[in-house]
Amino acid sequence: MSFYQAYFNEMSARICNFREEDFKKIVQLIVNTKASSRKVMIVGNGGSASIASHLTVDFTKNAGIQTVNFNDPCVITAFANDCGFENWMKMAVDYYGSPGDTIILISSSGSSKNVLLAAEKAHEKKISVVTLTGFSPDNPLRKMGQINLYVPSYSYNIVEITHSAWLVALVDIIIGRSVYTSTENVHLIHEQTVVPPEVTVTEETA
């Protein structure tokens, strides 16, 4: 087997290695957050921050879920300068988070100190916590969420791609289908009151 085949076989296996029950719980949590007029926050470092930016747009624009991230350099540098880099996420959660919000914390290692402190602060503020991690099955962040998604791999790229795939899948599950136009879905979502139980998969995406 070539490197290419082995690589993409592993990536496919990791993406498909999930518990459907966990996905259903996250969907319900996000829908309840919206129904309570609260917001979703998505946070991570480096590549995980890029995933947070991407999903902030998708959740807000496509799924009609008010979603924010803390990737503005002014936010990062202001809090990091005042309180230290390990504390900047915690401070952002403290200032921007409210009880009843949901935070999605993404960390490949599950060991980044700033993310762990953000999780602690979220619990203090009665914010629901969802985690996405990889690397060691005993990583500390994996123990800190109400729902914890884990990728059993030590490859940064495979872990990050899997996290991204799972999160965009959640967007489509909330919408109720995986094919839609950029204008159609805005009206579709804001008119929805019930989350469809299954995603409609077309022949093109099967």
PDB file of C-alpha atoms in Angstrom:
ATOM      1  CA  MET A   1       0.000   0.000   0.000  1.00  0.00           C
ATOM      2  CA  SER A   2       1.356   3.441  -0.908  1.00  0.00           C
ATOM      3  CA  PHE A   3       1.816   6.272   1.589  1.00  0.00           C
ATOM      4  CA  TYR A   4      -1.100   8.093  -0.044  1.00  0.00           C
ATOM      5  CA  GLN A   5      -3.468   5.167   0.333  1.00  0.00           C
ATOM      6  CA  ALA A   6      -2.411   4.493   3.920  1.00  0.00           C
ATOM      7  CA  TYR A   7      -2.701   8.163   4.840  1.00  0.00           C
ATOM      8  CA  PHE A   8      -6.195   8.650   3.458  1.00  0.00           C
ATOM      9  CA  ASN A   9      -7.341   5.288   4.743  1.00  0.00           C
ATOM     10  CA  GLU A  10      -6.345   6.367   8.239  1.00  0.00           C
ATOM     11  CA  MET A  11      -8.003   9.758   7.834  1.00  0.00           C
ATOM     12  CA  SER A  12     -11.212   8.132   6.637  1.00  0.00           C
ATOM     13  CA  ALA A  13     -11.138   5.674   9.526  1.00  0.00           C
ATOM     14  CA  ARG A  14     -10.727   8.472  12.080  1.00  0.00           C
ATOM     15  CA  ILE A  15     -13.547  10.563  10.630  1.00  0.00           C
ATOM     16  CA  CYS A  16     -15.884   7.550  10.681  1.00  0.00           C
ATOM     17  CA  ASN A  17     -14.888   6.603  14.237  1.00  0.00           C
ATOM     18  CA  PHE A  18     -17.580   8.481  16.142  1.00  0.00           C
ATOM     19  CA  ARG A  19     -20.499   7.778  18.455  1.00  0.00           C
ATOM     20  CA  GLU A  20     -23.786   8.848  16.890  1.00  0.00           C
ATOM     21  CA  GLU A  21     -25.239   9.393  20.336  1.00  0.00           C
ATOM     22  CA  ASP A  22     -22.605  12.060  21.042  1.00  0.00           C
ATOM     23  CA  PHE A  23     -23.482  13.891  17.836  1.00  0.00           C
ATOM     24  CA  LYS A  24     -27.178  13.840  18.737  1.00  0.00           C
ATOM     25  CA  LYS A  25     -26.401  15.255  22.179  1.00  0.00           C
ATOM     26  CA  ILE A  26     -24.327  18.082  20.703  1.00  0.00           C
ATOM     27  CA  VAL A  27     -27.042  18.943  18.189  1.00  0.00           C
ATOM     28  CA  GLN A  28     -29.634  19.059  20.948  1.00  0.00           C
ATOM     29  CA  LEU A  29     -27.357  21.175  23.123  1.00  0.00           C
ATOM     30  CA  ILE A  30     -26.795  23.700  20.328  1.00  0.00           C
ATOM     31  CA  VAL A  31     -30.492  23.826  19.436  1.00  0.00           C
ATOM     32  CA  ASN A  32     -31.365  24.384  23.094  1.00  0.00           C
ATOM     33  CA  THR A  33     -28.756  27.141  23.266  1.00  0.00           C
ATOM     34  CA  LYS A  34     -30.409  28.907  20.344  1.00  0.00           C
ATOM     35  CA  ALA A  35     -33.896  28.383  21.773  1.00  0.00           C
ATOM     36  CA  SER A  36     -32.733  30.078  24.976  1.00  0.00           C
ATOM     37  CA  SER A  37     -31.452  33.077  22.956  1.00  0.00           C
ATOM     38  CA  ARG A  38     -27.896  32.236  23.956  1.00  0.00           C
ATOM     39  CA  LYS A  39     -24.797  31.852  21.812  1.00  0.00           C
ATOM     40  CA  VAL A  40     -22.141  29.331  20.872  1.00  0.00           C
ATOM     41  CA  MET A  41     -18.433  30.125  21.285  1.00  0.00           C
ATOM     42  CA  ILE A  42     -15.733  28.171  19.455  1.00  0.00           C
ATOM     43  CA  VAL A  43     -12.138  28.408  20.653  1.00  0.00           C
ATOM     44  CA  GLY A  44      -8.757  26.903  19.793  1.00  0.00           C
ATOM     45  CA  ASN A  45      -5.075  27.610  19.135  1.00  0.00           C
ATOM     46  CA  GLY A  46      -3.323  27.604  15.746  1.00  0.00           C
ATOM     47  CA  GLY A  47      -5.002  25.228  13.322  1.00  0.00           C
ATOM     48  CA  SER A  48      -7.818  24.755  15.812  1.00  0.00           C
ATOM     49  CA  ALA A  49      -8.365  28.529  15.764  1.00  0.00           C
ATOM     50  CA  SER A  50      -8.727  28.325  11.978  1.00  0.00           C
ATOM     51  CA  ILE A  51     -11.388  25.651  12.436  1.00  0.00           C
ATOM     52  CA  ALA A  52     -13.103  27.938  14.944  1.00  0.00           C
ATOM     53  CA  SER A  53     -13.187  30.796  12.416  1.00  0.00           C
ATOM     54  CA  HIS A  54     -14.597  28.568   9.672  1.00  0.00           C
ATOM     55  CA  LEU A  55     -17.280  27.064  11.879  1.00  0.00           C
ATOM     56  CA  THR A  56     -18.255  30.411  13.369  1.00  0.00           C
ATOM     57  CA  VAL A  57     -19.363  31.497   9.909  1.00  0.00           C
ATOM     58  CA  ASP A  58     -21.057  28.188   9.067  1.00  0.00           C
ATOM     59  CA  PHE A  59     -23.014  27.939  12.305  1.00  0.00           C
ATOM     60  CA  THR A  60     -24.098  31.589  12.100  1.00  0.00           C
ATOM     61  CA  LYS A  61     -24.801  31.964   8.383  1.00  0.00           C
ATOM     62  CA  ASN A  62     -25.879  28.463   7.400  1.00  0.00           C
ATOM     63  CA  ALA A  63     -27.432  27.075  10.576  1.00  0.00           C
ATOM     64  CA  GLY A  64     -28.818  30.282  12.050  1.00  0.00           C
ATOM     65  CA  ILE A  65     -26.953  29.754  15.334  1.00  0.00           C
ATOM     66  CA  GLN A  66     -25.392  32.877  16.850  1.00  0.00           C
ATOM     67  CA  THR A  67     -21.718  31.904  17.112  1.00  0.00           C
ATOM     68  CA  VAL A  68     -18.541  33.802  17.989  1.00  0.00           C
ATOM     69  CA  ASN A  69     -14.832  33.112  18.335  1.00  0.00           C
ATOM     70  CA  PHE A  70     -11.965  34.987  19.970  1.00  0.00           C
ATOM     71  CA  ASN A  71      -9.578  35.141  17.013  1.00  0.00           C
ATOM     72  CA  ASP A  72      -9.426  38.920  16.744  1.00  0.00           C
ATOM     73  CA  PRO A  73      -5.758  39.839  17.370  1.00  0.00           C
ATOM     74  CA  CYS A  74      -6.865  42.737  19.553  1.00  0.00           C
ATOM     75  CA  VAL A  75      -8.748  40.382  21.870  1.00  0.00           C
ATOM     76  CA  ILE A  76      -5.851  37.935  22.077  1.00  0.00           C
ATOM     77  CA  THR A  77      -3.112  40.511  22.589  1.00  0.00           C
ATOM     78  CA  ALA A  78      -5.106  42.646  25.035  1.00  0.00           C
ATOM     79  CA  PHE A  79      -5.881  39.792  27.393  1.00  0.00           C
ATOM     80  CA  ALA A  80      -2.499  38.086  26.884  1.00  0.00           C
ATOM     81  CA  ASN A  81      -0.646  41.327  27.560  1.00  0.00           C
ATOM     82  CA  ASP A  82      -2.612  42.013  30.728  1.00  0.00           C
ATOM     83  CA  CYS A  83      -2.962  38.502  32.123  1.00  0.00           C
ATOM     84  CA  GLY A  84      -0.452  36.266  30.319  1.00  0.00           C
ATOM     85  CA  PHE A  85      -0.920  33.949  27.345  1.00  0.00           C
ATOM     86  CA  GLU A  86      -2.109  31.044  29.485  1.00  0.00           C
ATOM     87  CA  ASN A  87      -4.967  33.176  30.800  1.00  0.00           C
ATOM     88  CA  TRP A  88      -6.196  35.045  27.739  1.00  0.00           C
ATOM     89  CA  MET A  89      -8.883  32.497  26.743  1.00  0.00           C
ATOM     90  CA  LYS A  90     -10.139  32.329  30.304  1.00  0.00           C
ATOM     91  CA  MET A  91     -10.462  36.109  30.362  1.00  0.00           C
ATOM     92  CA  ALA A  92     -12.247  36.133  27.006  1.00  0.00           C
ATOM     93  CA  VAL A  93     -14.747  33.556  28.278  1.00  0.00           C
ATOM     94  CA  ASP A  94     -15.225  35.605  31.443  1.00  0.00           C
ATOM     95  CA  TYR A  95     -15.893  38.830  29.557  1.00  0.00           C
ATOM     96  CA  TYR A  96     -17.860  37.505  26.584  1.00  0.00           C
ATOM     97  CA  GLY A  97     -19.522  34.364  27.949  1.00  0.00           C
ATOM     98  CA  SER A  98     -22.864  34.215  29.741  1.00  0.00           C
ATOM     99  CA  PRO A  99     -24.705  31.487  31.651  1.00  0.00           C
ATOM    100  CA  GLY A 100     -26.596  29.283  29.220  1.00  0.00           C
ATOM    101  CA  ASP A 101     -24.061  29.723  26.415  1.00  0.00           C
ATOM    102  CA  THR A 102     -22.257  26.743  24.892  1.00  0.00           C
ATOM    103  CA  ILE A 103     -18.513  26.686  24.254  1.00  0.00           C
ATOM    104  CA  ILE A 104     -16.770  24.298  21.860  1.00  0.00           C
ATOM    105  CA  LEU A 105     -13.114  23.893  22.837  1.00  0.00           C
ATOM    106  CA  ILE A 106     -10.785  22.420  20.204  1.00  0.00           C
ATOM    107  CA  SER A 107      -7.294  21.140  21.041  1.00  0.00           C
ATOM    108  CA  SER A 108      -5.386  18.428  19.210  1.00  0.00           C
ATOM    109  CA  SER A 109      -3.365  17.537  22.305  1.00  0.00           C
ATOM    110  CA  GLY A 110      -6.085  18.289  24.804  1.00  0.00           C
ATOM    111  CA  SER A 111      -3.323  19.699  27.010  1.00  0.00           C
ATOM    112  CA  SER A 112      -3.035  23.386  26.066  1.00  0.00           C
ATOM    113  CA  LYS A 113      -3.058  25.313  29.319  1.00  0.00           C
ATOM    114  CA  ASN A 114      -5.044  28.251  27.980  1.00  0.00           C
ATOM    115  CA  VAL A 115      -7.794  25.940  26.711  1.00  0.00           C
ATOM    116  CA  LEU A 116      -7.946  24.036  30.007  1.00  0.00           C
ATOM    117  CA  LEU A 117      -8.322  27.286  31.936  1.00  0.00           C
ATOM    118  CA  ALA A 118     -11.046  28.385  29.520  1.00  0.00           C
ATOM    119  CA  ALA A 119     -12.919  25.153  30.281  1.00  0.00           C
ATOM    120  CA  GLU A 120     -12.638  25.799  34.011  1.00  0.00           C
ATOM    121  CA  LYS A 121     -13.937  29.336  33.603  1.00  0.00           C
ATOM    122  CA  ALA A 122     -16.823  28.101  31.445  1.00  0.00           C
ATOM    123  CA  HIS A 123     -17.907  25.710  34.183  1.00  0.00           C
ATOM    124  CA  GLU A 124     -17.727  28.545  36.733  1.00  0.00           C
ATOM    125  CA  LYS A 125     -20.033  30.627  34.557  1.00  0.00           C
ATOM    126  CA  LYS A 126     -22.480  27.747  33.939  1.00  0.00           C
ATOM    127  CA  ILE A 127     -21.566  27.548  30.251  1.00  0.00           C
ATOM    128  CA  SER A 128     -21.999  24.137  28.621  1.00  0.00           C
ATOM    129  CA  VAL A 129     -18.711  22.652  27.409  1.00  0.00           C
ATOM    130  CA  VAL A 130     -18.069  20.478  24.341  1.00  0.00           C
ATOM    131  CA  THR A 131     -14.499  19.338  23.686  1.00  0.00           C
ATOM    132  CA  LEU A 132     -12.714  18.001  20.623  1.00  0.00           C
ATOM    133  CA  THR A 133      -9.301  16.477  21.260  1.00  0.00           C
ATOM    134  CA  GLY A 134      -6.787  13.908  20.019  1.00  0.00           C
ATOM    135  CA  PHE A 135      -3.408  12.401  20.929  1.00  0.00           C
ATOM    136  CA  SER A 136      -3.508  10.694  24.330  1.00  0.00           C
ATOM    137  CA  PRO A 137      -6.833   9.132  25.351  1.00  0.00           C
ATOM    138  CA  ASP A 138      -6.101  10.439  28.851  1.00  0.00           C
ATOM    139  CA  ASN A 139      -5.637  14.076  27.826  1.00  0.00           C
ATOM    140  CA  PRO A 140      -7.071  16.424  30.481  1.00  0.00           C
ATOM    141  CA  LEU A 141      -9.454  18.388  28.252  1.00  0.00           C
ATOM    142  CA  ARG A 142     -11.272  15.189  27.306  1.00  0.00           C
ATOM    143  CA  LYS A 143     -12.465  14.945  30.911  1.00  0.00           C
ATOM    144  CA  MET A 144     -13.782  18.503  31.115  1.00  0.00           C
ATOM    145  CA  GLY A 145     -16.790  18.621  28.819  1.00  0.00           C
ATOM    146  CA  GLN A 146     -20.379  17.493  29.075  1.00  0.00           C
ATOM    147  CA  ILE A 147     -19.698  15.919  25.676  1.00  0.00           C
ATOM    148  CA  ASN A 148     -16.180  14.990  24.560  1.00  0.00           C
ATOM    149  CA  LEU A 149     -15.236  13.980  21.014  1.00  0.00           C
ATOM    150  CA  TYR A 150     -11.865  12.278  20.695  1.00  0.00           C
ATOM    151  CA  VAL A 151      -9.660  11.311  17.726  1.00  0.00           C
ATOM    152  CA  PRO A 152      -7.279   8.388  18.495  1.00  0.00           C
ATOM    153  CA  SER A 153      -4.308   9.720  16.527  1.00  0.00           C
ATOM    154  CA  TYR A 154      -1.044  11.553  17.221  1.00  0.00           C
ATOM    155  CA  SER A 155      -1.008  13.202  13.779  1.00  0.00           C
ATOM    156  CA  TYR A 156      -1.865  16.892  13.996  1.00  0.00           C
ATOM    157  CA  ASN A 157      -3.236  16.975  10.466  1.00  0.00           C
ATOM    158  CA  ILE A 158      -5.433  13.921  10.845  1.00  0.00           C
ATOM    159  CA  VAL A 159      -6.776  15.130  14.178  1.00  0.00           C
ATOM    160  CA  GLU A 160      -7.505  18.617  12.845  1.00  0.00           C
ATOM    161  CA  ILE A 161      -9.137  17.394   9.628  1.00  0.00           C
ATOM    162  CA  THR A 162     -11.300  15.029  11.660  1.00  0.00           C
ATOM    163  CA  HIS A 163     -12.343  17.817  14.023  1.00  0.00           C
ATOM    164  CA  SER A 164     -13.229  20.016  11.068  1.00  0.00           C
ATOM    165  CA  ALA A 165     -15.204  17.260   9.334  1.00  0.00           C
ATOM    166  CA  TRP A 166     -17.175  16.460  12.472  1.00  0.00           C
ATOM    167  CA  LEU A 167     -18.061  20.096  13.084  1.00  0.00           C
ATOM    168  CA  VAL A 168     -19.188  20.870   9.549  1.00  0.00           C
ATOM    169  CA  ALA A 169     -21.242  17.670   9.715  1.00  0.00           C
ATOM    170  CA  LEU A 170     -22.989  19.059  12.794  1.00  0.00           C
ATOM    171  CA  VAL A 171     -23.923  22.156  10.807  1.00  0.00           C
ATOM    172  CA  ASP A 172     -25.514  20.031   8.085  1.00  0.00           C
ATOM    173  CA  ILE A 173     -27.262  17.811  10.628  1.00  0.00           C
ATOM    174  CA  ILE A 174     -28.845  20.894  12.197  1.00  0.00           C
ATOM    175  CA  ILE A 175     -29.872  22.160   8.768  1.00  0.00           C
ATOM    176  CA  GLY A 176     -31.265  18.732   7.903  1.00  0.00           C
ATOM    177  CA  ARG A 177     -29.464  18.173   4.621  1.00  0.00           C
ATOM    178  CA  SER A 178     -26.000  18.389   3.140  1.00  0.00           C
ATOM    179  CA  VAL A 179     -26.777  20.169  -0.152  1.00  0.00           C
ATOM    180  CA  TYR A 180     -28.165  23.717  -0.143  1.00  0.00           C
ATOM    181  CA  THR A 181     -27.459  27.062  -1.740  1.00  0.00           C
ATOM    182  CA  SER A 182     -25.864  30.010   0.000  1.00  0.00           C
ATOM    183  CA  THR A 183     -29.117  31.986  -0.044  1.00  0.00           C
ATOM    184  CA  GLU A 184     -31.711  29.244   0.366  1.00  0.00           C
ATOM    185  CA  ASN A 185     -30.424  27.959   3.680  1.00  0.00           C
ATOM    186  CA  VAL A 186     -30.691  31.310   5.465  1.00  0.00           C
ATOM    187  CA  HIS A 187     -34.476  31.257   5.098  1.00  0.00           C
ATOM    188  CA  LEU A 188     -34.654  27.503   5.680  1.00  0.00           C
ATOM    189  CA  ILE A 189     -32.969  27.635   9.044  1.00  0.00           C
ATOM    190  CA  HIS A 190     -34.647  30.701  10.463  1.00  0.00           C
ATOM    191  CA  GLU A 191     -38.035  29.128   9.694  1.00  0.00           C
ATOM    192  CA  GLN A 192     -37.146  25.785  11.330  1.00  0.00           C
ATOM    193  CA  THR A 193     -38.519  25.007  14.759  1.00  0.00           C
ATOM    194  CA  VAL A 194     -37.645  21.309  14.883  1.00  0.00           C
ATOM    195  CA  VAL A 195     -34.330  19.695  14.043  1.00  0.00           C
ATOM    196  CA  PRO A 196     -34.802  16.940  11.447  1.00  0.00           C
ATOM    197  CA  PRO A 197     -33.845  13.535  12.864  1.00  0.00           C
ATOM    198  CA  GLU A 198     -31.699  12.615   9.848  1.00  0.00           C
ATOM    199  CA  VAL A 199     -29.697  14.384   7.168  1.00  0.00           C
ATOM    200  CA  THR A 200     -31.035  13.895   3.668  1.00  0.00           C
ATOM    201  CA  VAL A 201     -28.121  12.614   1.593  1.00  0.00           C
ATOM    202  CA  THR A 202     -28.415  13.053  -2.153  1.00  0.00           C
ATOM    203  CA  GLU A 203     -26.969  10.690  -4.750  1.00  0.00           C
ATOM    204  CA  GLU A 204     -24.210  13.190  -5.440  1.00  0.00           C
ATOM    205  CA  THR A 205     -23.047  13.048  -1.801  1.00  0.00           C
ATOM    206  CA  ALA A 206     -23.666   9.369  -1.087  1.00  0.00           C
TER     207      ALA A 206
END
